[in-house]
mmCIF file of C-alpha atoms (C1' of nucleotides) in Angstrom:
data_model
loop_
_atom_site.group_PDB
_atom_site.id
_atom_site.type_symbol
_atom_site.label_atom_id
_atom_site.label_comp_id
_atom_site.label_asym_id
_atom_site.label_seq_id
_atom_site.Cartn_x
_atom_site.Cartn_y
_atom_site.Cartn_z
ATOM 1 C CA MET A 113 152.254 37.516 294.155
ATOM 2 C CA THR A 114 148.792 36.073 294.663
ATOM 3 C CA GLU A 115 147.765 34.249 297.801
ATOM 4 C CA PRO A 116 147.954 30.604 296.725
ATOM 5 C CA ASN A 117 151.106 31.283 294.752
ATOM 6 C CA LEU A 118 152.751 32.644 297.833
ATOM 7 C CA GLN A 119 151.914 29.596 299.896
ATOM 8 C CA PHE A 120 153.094 27.407 297.045
ATOM 9 C CA ALA A 121 156.427 29.194 296.972
ATOM 10 C CA LEU A 122 156.733 28.836 300.721
ATOM 11 C CA VAL A 123 156.164 25.111 300.711
ATOM 12 C CA LEU A 124 158.733 24.584 297.984
ATOM 13 C CA HIS A 125 161.188 26.782 299.791
ATOM 14 C CA GLU A 126 160.673 24.946 303.072
ATOM 15 C CA HIS A 127 161.735 21.750 301.387
ATOM 16 C CA ASN A 128 164.686 23.276 299.555
ATOM 17 C CA LYS A 129 163.065 22.853 296.185
ATOM 18 C CA SER A 130 163.500 25.389 293.426
ATOM 19 C CA ILE A 131 160.638 27.542 292.319
ATOM 20 C CA THR A 132 160.879 26.839 288.627
ATOM 21 C CA ASN A 133 158.870 27.810 285.629
ATOM 22 C CA ALA A 134 157.669 24.259 285.020
ATOM 23 C CA ARG A 135 156.406 23.831 288.572
ATOM 24 C CA HIS A 136 154.662 27.133 288.385
ATOM 25 C CA ILE A 137 152.853 26.172 285.223
ATOM 26 C CA VAL A 138 151.673 22.891 286.709
ATOM 27 C CA PHE A 139 150.534 24.562 289.905
ATOM 28 C CA THR A 140 148.639 27.216 288.013
ATOM 29 C CA ALA A 141 146.937 24.622 285.832
ATOM 30 C CA LEU A 142 145.758 22.833 288.962
ATOM 31 C CA GLN A 143 143.911 25.899 290.188
ATOM 32 C CA ALA A 144 140.656 24.929 288.534
ATOM 33 C CA GLN A 145 137.094 24.557 289.762
ATOM 34 C CA GLU A 146 137.104 20.806 289.542
ATOM 35 C CA PRO A 147 139.630 18.057 290.097
ATOM 36 C CA MET A 148 141.246 17.110 286.815
ATOM 37 C CA SER A 149 142.614 13.938 285.363
ATOM 38 C CA MET A 150 146.271 13.557 284.579
ATOM 39 C CA LYS A 151 145.321 13.595 280.929
ATOM 40 C CA GLU A 152 143.635 16.982 281.286
ATOM 41 C CA LEU A 153 146.567 18.355 283.204
ATOM 42 C CA VAL A 154 148.981 17.163 280.537
ATOM 43 C CA GLU A 155 146.832 18.721 277.836
ATOM 44 C CA LYS A 156 146.886 22.032 279.662
ATOM 45 C CA CYS A 157 150.607 22.071 280.287
ATOM 46 C CA VAL A 158 152.290 20.219 277.466
ATOM 47 C CA ILE A 159 152.190 23.252 275.209
ATOM 48 C CA HIS A 160 154.562 24.964 277.589
ATOM 49 C CA ILE A 161 156.599 22.196 279.188
ATOM 50 C CA ASP A 162 157.537 18.551 278.660
ATOM 51 C CA ARG A 163 155.321 15.658 279.766
ATOM 52 C CA ALA A 164 158.118 14.317 281.928
ATOM 53 C CA SER A 165 158.267 17.544 283.894
ATOM 54 C CA ILE A 166 154.524 17.412 284.471
ATOM 55 C CA TYR A 167 154.756 13.923 285.898
ATOM 56 C CA ARG A 168 157.749 14.889 287.969
ATOM 57 C CA SER A 169 155.962 17.947 289.330
ATOM 58 C CA VAL A 170 152.879 15.958 290.216
ATOM 59 C CA GLU A 171 155.010 13.439 292.058
ATOM 60 C CA LEU A 172 156.820 16.163 293.948
ATOM 61 C CA PHE A 173 153.648 18.075 294.759
ATOM 62 C CA GLU A 174 152.095 14.963 296.135
ATOM 63 C CA GLN A 175 155.084 14.277 298.358
ATOM 64 C CA LEU A 176 154.999 17.839 299.643
ATOM 65 C CA GLY A 177 151.260 17.631 300.218
ATOM 66 C CA ILE A 178 150.462 20.290 297.651
ATOM 67 C CA LEU A 179 148.126 18.067 295.723
ATOM 68 C CA GLN A 180 146.327 14.821 296.263
ATOM 69 C CA ARG A 181 145.012 12.118 294.033
ATOM 70 C CA LEU A 182 141.304 11.445 294.246
ATOM 71 C CA GLN A 183 139.681 8.299 293.095
ATOM 72 C CA ILE A 184 137.030 9.064 290.533
ATOM 73 C CA GLY A 185 135.724 5.953 288.883
ATOM 74 C CA TRP A 186 138.624 3.724 287.945
ATOM 75 C CA LYS A 187 141.044 6.503 287.362
ATOM 76 C CA TYR A 188 142.405 9.142 289.636
ATOM 77 C CA LYS A 189 142.049 12.870 289.415
ATOM 78 C CA LEU A 190 144.235 15.565 290.827
ATOM 79 C CA GLU A 191 143.254 18.413 293.050
ATOM 80 C CA LEU A 192 145.131 20.824 295.264
ATOM 81 C CA SER A 193 145.161 19.340 298.727
ATOM 82 C CA SER A 194 143.547 20.501 301.924
ATOM 83 C CA SER A 195 146.396 22.822 302.875
ATOM 84 C CA PHE A 196 145.305 24.783 299.838
ATOM 85 C CA ASN A 197 141.723 23.719 300.222
ATOM 86 C CA TYR A 198 139.590 22.096 302.948
ATOM 87 C CA HIS A 199 138.810 18.492 303.767
ATOM 88 C CA HIS A 200 135.861 17.280 301.770
ATOM 89 C CA HIS A 201 134.489 14.504 299.621
ATOM 90 C CA HIS A 202 132.740 14.407 296.292
ATOM 91 C CA LEU A 203 129.630 13.236 294.577
ATOM 92 C CA THR A 204 130.353 12.136 291.038
ATOM 93 C CA CYS A 205 127.610 12.031 288.468
ATOM 94 C CA THR A 206 127.788 9.008 286.215
ATOM 95 C CA ARG A 207 125.610 10.750 283.660
ATOM 96 C CA CYS A 208 127.398 14.054 283.040
ATOM 97 C CA ASN A 209 130.682 13.162 284.788
ATOM 98 C CA GLY A 210 130.284 16.231 286.956
ATOM 99 C CA ILE A 211 131.981 16.334 290.328
ATOM 100 C CA ILE A 212 130.125 17.971 293.181
ATOM 101 C CA PRO A 213 132.042 18.791 296.344
ATOM 102 C CA LEU A 214 130.300 17.821 299.565
ATOM 103 C CA PRO A 215 130.516 20.104 302.592
ATOM 104 C CA GLU A 216 132.552 18.695 305.437
ATOM 105 C CA ASP A 217 130.415 16.622 307.789
ATOM 106 C CA SER A 218 131.727 15.970 311.255
ATOM 107 C CA GLN A 219 129.215 13.240 311.978
ATOM 108 C CA LEU A 220 130.445 11.280 308.976
ATOM 109 C CA GLU A 221 134.055 11.887 309.831
ATOM 110 C CA LYS A 222 133.512 10.811 313.407
ATOM 111 C CA ARG A 223 131.766 7.630 312.394
ATOM 112 C CA LEU A 224 134.623 6.674 310.113
ATOM 113 C CA GLU A 225 137.109 7.352 312.865
ATOM 114 C CA TYR A 226 135.065 5.303 315.291
ATOM 115 C CA LEU A 227 134.889 2.330 312.948
ATOM 116 C CA ALA A 228 138.595 2.407 312.260
ATOM 117 C CA ALA A 229 139.406 2.739 315.947
ATOM 118 C CA LYS A 230 137.249 -0.264 316.763
ATOM 119 C CA MET A 231 139.534 -2.296 314.517
ATOM 120 C CA ASN A 232 142.594 -0.859 316.253
ATOM 121 C CA PHE A 233 143.408 0.917 313.055
ATOM 122 C CA LYS A 234 145.297 4.198 313.074
ATOM 123 C CA THR A 235 143.778 6.341 310.350
ATOM 124 C CA ILE A 236 146.023 8.561 308.301
ATOM 125 C CA ASP A 237 143.612 9.633 305.634
ATOM 126 C CA HIS A 238 140.458 8.574 303.902
ATOM 127 C CA GLN A 239 138.546 9.146 300.729
ATOM 128 C CA ILE A 240 134.934 8.666 299.844
ATOM 129 C CA GLU A 241 133.432 8.465 296.430
ATOM 130 C CA ILE A 242 129.693 8.576 295.975
ATOM 131 C CA LYS A 243 128.544 7.719 292.500
ATOM 132 C CA GLY A 244 125.067 8.580 291.316
ATOM 133 C CA ILE A 245 123.026 11.023 289.330
ATOM 134 C CA CYS A 246 123.110 14.729 290.019
ATOM 135 C CA LYS A 247 120.110 16.982 290.363
ATOM 136 C CA LYS A 248 120.539 18.435 286.900
ATOM 137 C CA CYS A 249 120.667 15.083 285.168
ATOM 138 C CA GLN A 250 117.677 13.794 287.125
ATOM 139 C CA THR A 251 115.656 16.702 285.853
ATOM 140 C CA LYS A 252 116.657 16.038 282.269
ATOM 141 C CA GLU A 253 115.690 12.419 282.736
ATOM 142 C CA THR A 254 112.088 13.102 283.635
ATOM 143 C CA ARG A 255 111.450 15.375 280.689
ATOM 144 C CA MET B 165 128.886 -27.503 291.185
ATOM 145 C CA THR B 166 129.808 -25.389 294.163
ATOM 146 C CA GLU B 167 127.639 -22.567 295.462
ATOM 147 C CA PRO B 168 129.358 -19.479 294.031
ATOM 148 C CA ASN B 169 130.031 -21.239 290.763
ATOM 149 C CA LEU B 170 126.348 -21.966 290.448
ATOM 150 C CA GLN B 171 125.384 -18.364 290.964
ATOM 151 C CA PHE B 172 128.073 -17.314 288.539
ATOM 152 C CA ALA B 173 126.671 -19.630 285.892
ATOM 153 C CA LEU B 174 123.189 -18.307 286.535
ATOM 154 C CA VAL B 175 124.165 -14.682 286.086
ATOM 155 C CA LEU B 176 125.956 -15.433 282.840
ATOM 156 C CA HIS B 177 123.003 -17.439 281.619
ATOM 157 C CA GLU B 178 120.526 -14.702 282.509
ATOM 158 C CA HIS B 179 122.418 -12.359 280.227
ATOM 159 C CA ASN B 180 122.807 -14.858 277.392
ATOM 160 C CA LYS B 181 126.525 -15.102 277.895
ATOM 161 C CA SER B 182 128.392 -18.345 277.410
ATOM 162 C CA ILE B 183 129.912 -20.151 280.343
ATOM 163 C CA THR B 184 133.372 -20.577 278.926
ATOM 164 C CA ASN B 185 136.587 -21.967 280.224
ATOM 165 C CA ALA B 186 138.301 -18.583 280.232
ATOM 166 C CA ARG B 187 135.542 -16.928 282.263
ATOM 167 C CA HIS B 188 135.574 -19.780 284.693
ATOM 168 C CA ILE B 189 139.287 -19.430 285.253
ATOM 169 C CA VAL B 190 139.008 -15.696 285.885
ATOM 170 C CA PHE B 191 136.082 -16.156 288.245
ATOM 171 C CA THR B 192 137.892 -18.835 290.191
ATOM 172 C CA ALA B 193 141.000 -16.707 290.488
ATOM 173 C CA LEU B 194 138.884 -13.916 291.956
ATOM 174 C CA GLN B 195 137.735 -16.126 294.813
ATOM 175 C CA ALA B 196 140.519 -15.058 297.117
ATOM 176 C CA GLN B 197 140.640 -13.685 300.656
ATOM 177 C CA GLU B 198 141.631 -10.220 299.569
ATOM 178 C CA PRO B 199 140.882 -7.959 296.640
ATOM 179 C CA MET B 200 143.571 -8.304 294.021
ATOM 180 C CA SER B 201 145.132 -5.982 291.503
ATOM 181 C CA MET B 202 144.734 -6.512 287.792
ATOM 182 C CA LYS B 203 148.388 -7.437 287.715
ATOM 183 C CA GLU B 204 147.898 -10.178 290.270
ATOM 184 C CA LEU B 205 144.863 -11.460 288.438
ATOM 185 C CA VAL B 206 146.778 -11.568 285.171
ATOM 186 C CA GLU B 207 149.638 -13.409 286.854
ATOM 187 C CA LYS B 208 147.248 -16.012 288.182
ATOM 188 C CA CYS B 209 145.411 -16.561 284.927
ATOM 189 C CA VAL B 210 147.854 -15.938 282.111
ATOM 190 C CA ILE B 211 149.317 -19.411 282.418
ATOM 191 C CA HIS B 212 145.977 -20.785 281.305
ATOM 192 C CA ILE B 213 144.432 -18.097 279.113
ATOM 193 C CA ASP B 214 145.374 -14.998 277.148
ATOM 194 C CA ARG B 215 145.697 -11.534 278.718
ATOM 195 C CA ALA B 216 143.085 -10.162 276.365
ATOM 196 C CA SER B 217 140.533 -12.669 277.609
ATOM 197 C CA ILE B 218 141.271 -11.716 281.185
ATOM 198 C CA TYR B 219 140.625 -8.052 280.441
ATOM 199 C CA ARG B 220 137.521 -8.936 278.484
ATOM 200 C CA SER B 221 136.213 -11.096 281.315
ATOM 201 C CA VAL B 222 136.841 -8.391 283.880
ATOM 202 C CA GLU B 223 134.966 -5.891 281.751
ATOM 203 C CA LEU B 224 132.057 -8.260 281.303
ATOM 204 C CA PHE B 225 131.960 -9.254 284.958
ATOM 205 C CA GLU B 226 131.858 -5.648 285.963
ATOM 206 C CA GLN B 227 128.974 -4.929 283.616
ATOM 207 C CA LEU B 228 127.077 -7.907 284.970
ATOM 208 C CA GLY B 229 127.812 -6.884 288.538
ATOM 209 C CA ILE B 230 129.884 -9.961 289.252
ATOM 210 C CA LEU B 231 132.892 -7.994 290.316
ATOM 211 C CA GLN B 232 133.690 -4.455 291.284
ATOM 212 C CA ARG B 233 136.734 -2.290 291.154
ATOM 213 C CA LEU B 234 137.930 -0.885 294.442
ATOM 214 C CA GLN B 235 140.213 2.049 294.758
ATOM 215 C CA ILE B 236 143.256 1.119 296.764
ATOM 216 C CA GLY B 237 145.880 3.810 296.654
ATOM 217 C CA TRP B 238 146.255 5.094 293.121
ATOM 218 C CA LYS B 239 145.424 1.840 291.469
ATOM 219 C CA TYR B 240 142.315 -0.229 291.573
ATOM 220 C CA LYS B 241 141.825 -3.738 292.847
ATOM 221 C CA LEU B 242 139.219 -6.271 291.920
ATOM 222 C CA GLU B 243 136.899 -8.178 294.162
ATOM 223 C CA LEU B 244 133.732 -10.177 293.683
ATOM 224 C CA SER B 245 130.843 -7.828 294.219
ATOM 225 C CA SER B 246 128.210 -7.785 296.881
ATOM 226 C CA SER B 247 125.900 -10.241 295.093
ATOM 227 C CA PHE B 248 128.649 -12.732 295.757
ATOM 228 C CA ASN B 249 129.711 -11.022 298.911
ATOM 229 C CA TYR B 250 128.210 -8.358 301.180
ATOM 230 C CA HIS B 251 128.423 -4.595 301.103
ATOM 231 C CA HIS B 252 131.460 -3.405 302.980
ATOM 232 C CA HIS B 253 134.450 -1.109 302.916
ATOM 233 C CA HIS B 254 138.108 -1.564 303.633
ATOM 234 C CA LEU B 255 140.926 -0.316 305.740
ATOM 235 C CA THR B 256 144.198 -0.357 303.853
ATOM 236 C CA CYS B 257 147.478 -0.399 305.673
ATOM 237 C CA THR B 258 150.102 1.816 304.114
ATOM 238 C CA ARG B 259 152.822 -0.069 305.954
ATOM 239 C CA CYS B 260 152.194 -3.701 304.994
ATOM 240 C CA ASN B 261 149.687 -3.048 302.186
ATOM 241 C CA GLY B 262 147.208 -5.297 303.943
ATOM 242 C CA ILE B 263 143.508 -4.826 303.303
ATOM 243 C CA ILE B 264 141.119 -5.255 306.203
ATOM 244 C CA PRO B 265 137.412 -5.550 305.465
ATOM 245 C CA LEU B 266 135.171 -3.432 307.673
ATOM 246 C CA PRO B 267 131.852 -4.841 308.861
ATOM 247 C CA GLU B 268 128.826 -3.157 307.366
ATOM 248 C CA ASP B 269 127.745 -0.155 309.402
ATOM 249 C CA SER B 270 124.239 1.127 308.904
ATOM 250 C CA GLN B 271 124.891 4.399 310.684
ATOM 251 C CA LEU B 272 127.672 5.212 308.244
ATOM 252 C CA GLU B 273 125.607 4.148 305.272
ATOM 253 C CA LYS B 274 122.673 6.242 306.432
ATOM 254 C CA ARG B 275 124.796 9.294 306.926
ATOM 255 C CA LEU B 276 126.189 9.034 303.433
ATOM 256 C CA GLU B 277 122.721 8.631 302.031
ATOM 257 C CA TYR B 278 121.510 11.617 304.008
ATOM 258 C CA LEU B 279 124.318 13.843 302.776
ATOM 259 C CA ALA B 280 123.764 12.856 299.168
ATOM 260 C CA ALA B 281 120.021 13.364 299.476
ATOM 261 C CA LYS B 282 120.551 16.824 300.896
ATOM 262 C CA MET B 283 122.292 17.707 297.651
ATOM 263 C CA ASN B 284 119.439 16.223 295.655
ATOM 264 C CA PHE B 285 121.784 13.540 294.513
ATOM 265 C CA LYS B 286 120.530 10.077 293.630
ATOM 266 C CA THR B 287 123.121 7.634 294.900
ATOM 267 C CA ILE B 288 123.896 4.554 292.886
ATOM 268 C CA ASP B 289 126.933 3.316 294.699
ATOM 269 C CA HIS B 290 129.736 4.465 296.909
ATOM 270 C CA GLN B 291 133.176 3.469 297.995
ATOM 271 C CA ILE B 292 135.257 4.395 300.971
ATOM 272 C CA GLU B 293 138.940 3.975 301.411
ATOM 273 C CA ILE B 294 140.524 4.466 304.779
ATOM 274 C CA LYS B 295 144.294 4.575 304.731
ATOM 275 C CA GLY B 296 146.314 4.117 307.856
ATOM 276 C CA ILE B 297 148.331 1.678 309.887
ATOM 277 C CA CYS B 298 146.930 -1.658 310.986
ATOM 278 C CA LYS B 299 147.136 -3.102 314.462
ATOM 279 C CA LYS B 300 149.926 -5.480 313.541
ATOM 280 C CA CYS B 301 152.137 -2.768 312.070
ATOM 281 C CA GLN B 302 151.519 -0.452 315.024
ATOM 282 C CA THR B 303 152.805 -3.167 317.333
ATOM 283 C CA LYS B 304 155.930 -3.653 315.249
ATOM 284 C CA GLU B 305 156.484 0.090 315.311
ATOM 285 C CA THR B 306 156.695 0.397 319.088
ATOM 286 C CA ARG B 307 159.255 -2.376 319.483
ATOM 287 C "C1'" DC C 135 179.352 28.409 290.233
ATOM 288 C "C1'" DT C 136 177.127 24.097 291.352
ATOM 289 C "C1'" DA C 137 173.458 21.216 292.349
ATOM 290 C "C1'" DC C 138 169.152 20.593 291.063
ATOM 291 C "C1'" DA C 139 165.643 20.691 287.318
ATOM 292 C "C1'" DT C 140 164.344 20.299 282.536
ATOM 293 C "C1'" DG C 141 163.799 18.569 277.709
ATOM 294 C "C1'" DC C 142 164.368 14.984 274.749
ATOM 295 C "C1'" DA C 143 164.065 10.465 273.309
ATOM 296 C "C1'" DA C 144 163.486 5.939 274.206
ATOM 297 C "C1'" DA C 145 161.927 2.237 276.997
ATOM 298 C "C1'" DG C 146 158.438 0.023 279.815
ATOM 299 C "C1'" DA C 147 154.047 -0.809 281.886
ATOM 300 C "C1'" DG C 148 149.183 -1.528 281.258
ATOM 301 C "C1'" DT C 149 145.332 -2.002 278.219
ATOM 302 C "C1'" DT C 150 142.755 -2.347 273.845
ATOM 303 C "C1'" DT C 151 141.650 -4.017 269.206
ATOM 304 C "C1'" DG C 152 141.200 -6.602 264.596
ATOM 305 C "C1'" DC C 153 140.990 -10.810 262.824
ATOM 306 C "C1'" DA C 154 141.030 -15.757 261.940
ATOM 307 C "C1'" DG C 155 139.800 -19.884 264.021
ATOM 308 C "C1'" DC C 156 137.413 -22.341 267.910
ATOM 309 C "C1'" DC C 157 133.650 -23.779 270.887
ATOM 310 C "C1'" DC C 158 129.271 -23.392 273.602
ATOM 311 C "C1'" DA C 159 124.366 -23.664 273.300
ATOM 312 C "C1'" DT D 213 125.464 -25.080 262.869
ATOM 313 C "C1'" DG D 214 126.210 -20.239 263.932
ATOM 314 C "C1'" DG D 215 127.159 -16.463 266.774
ATOM 315 C "C1'" DG D 216 129.724 -15.488 270.394
ATOM 316 C "C1'" DC D 217 134.357 -16.156 272.453
ATOM 317 C "C1'" DT D 218 139.316 -16.843 272.370
ATOM 318 C "C1'" DG D 219 144.246 -16.455 271.190
ATOM 319 C "C1'" DC D 220 147.517 -14.016 268.885
ATOM 320 C "C1'" DA D 221 149.885 -10.094 267.570
ATOM 321 C "C1'" DA D 222 150.135 -5.516 267.040
ATOM 322 C "C1'" DA D 223 148.841 -0.967 268.270
ATOM 323 C "C1'" DC D 224 147.998 2.532 271.685
ATOM 324 C "C1'" DT D 225 148.020 5.096 275.885
ATOM 325 C "C1'" DC D 226 150.053 6.275 280.028
ATOM 326 C "C1'" DT D 227 154.157 6.724 282.740
ATOM 327 C "C1'" DT D 228 159.061 6.360 283.843
ATOM 328 C "C1'" DT D 229 164.044 6.832 283.105
ATOM 329 C "C1'" DG D 230 168.926 8.156 281.468
ATOM 330 C "C1'" DC D 231 171.484 11.630 279.951
ATOM 331 C "C1'" DA D 232 173.096 16.054 278.229
ATOM 332 C "C1'" DT D 233 171.981 20.778 278.821
ATOM 333 C "C1'" DG D 234 169.944 24.675 281.202
ATOM 334 C "C1'" DT D 235 168.964 27.503 285.236
ATOM 335 C "C1'" DA D 236 167.757 28.971 290.156
ATOM 336 C "C1'" DG D 237 169.874 30.326 294.220
#
DNA sequence: CTACATGCAAAGAGTTTGCAGCCCA
DNA sequence: TGGGCTGCAAACTCTTTGCATGTAG
């Protein structure tokens, strides 16, 4: 069994959830380069399993911390969460709709924590979305 | 005419858009303390005007920069944009669903700009969502 | 074997669209 | 007056739910 699949199986097992075919298909589909929309995930999986099972898997995975929903534009996208990944944010290009992961930046993280603390706010999680134009699209522009 | 209403009228006029009753109702409804969901906005307005007009107004207002969509949890909320406001981010309490505006912080803004620039990314806009527990709910918790 | 998970089908949100009539500029 | 805007109704997309059947442990 491959590395991420093993961890996946472990997490399910820890929570007394069955390792089923449907869940496996959804998990596998999520192992992509970029975060994907629910629509894309459904398209990938619906050939094999029912829509309802996809939604149910996503809900379960989110509860178990296997995946997280990212805000990209108005909609959300899905990506395997930091247990299967690392904490990071994204740049999203409004031109080509590309999503560029940003390396983790402790200075940024610290500042956010500081600001929240100043308001007596206990942070659980945070997300940042930076919209703009990526390098590639800027180059095209100036042609 | 009151101050924000005047500016609202100006922006519409600048773009050769009519100042109609429906748009006025939507704009007025948006002048609330907190960002509101589309559902809440519809509830407020649908007594007076049709749902379709509400959606159409929101779309227009967003194009004209009158309002912006914020990501709160999985859904978005609407709030008058910085032309009618100031640039800021929010803390959202997962316990009471309260939304606490954060004062503008130039250090944070600069860091974000720096990180984007390092990736040769031309920032247009950004949003931050910090989820956690607000002061009030923390107090309740320890009772 | 038994409880949990799935597929199916239908219902329910949320949002968009075409069109005829209305209203702002 | 005329083009843009609205209300209405219907269509569409996305998501959830109930129930009978299937399957992992």
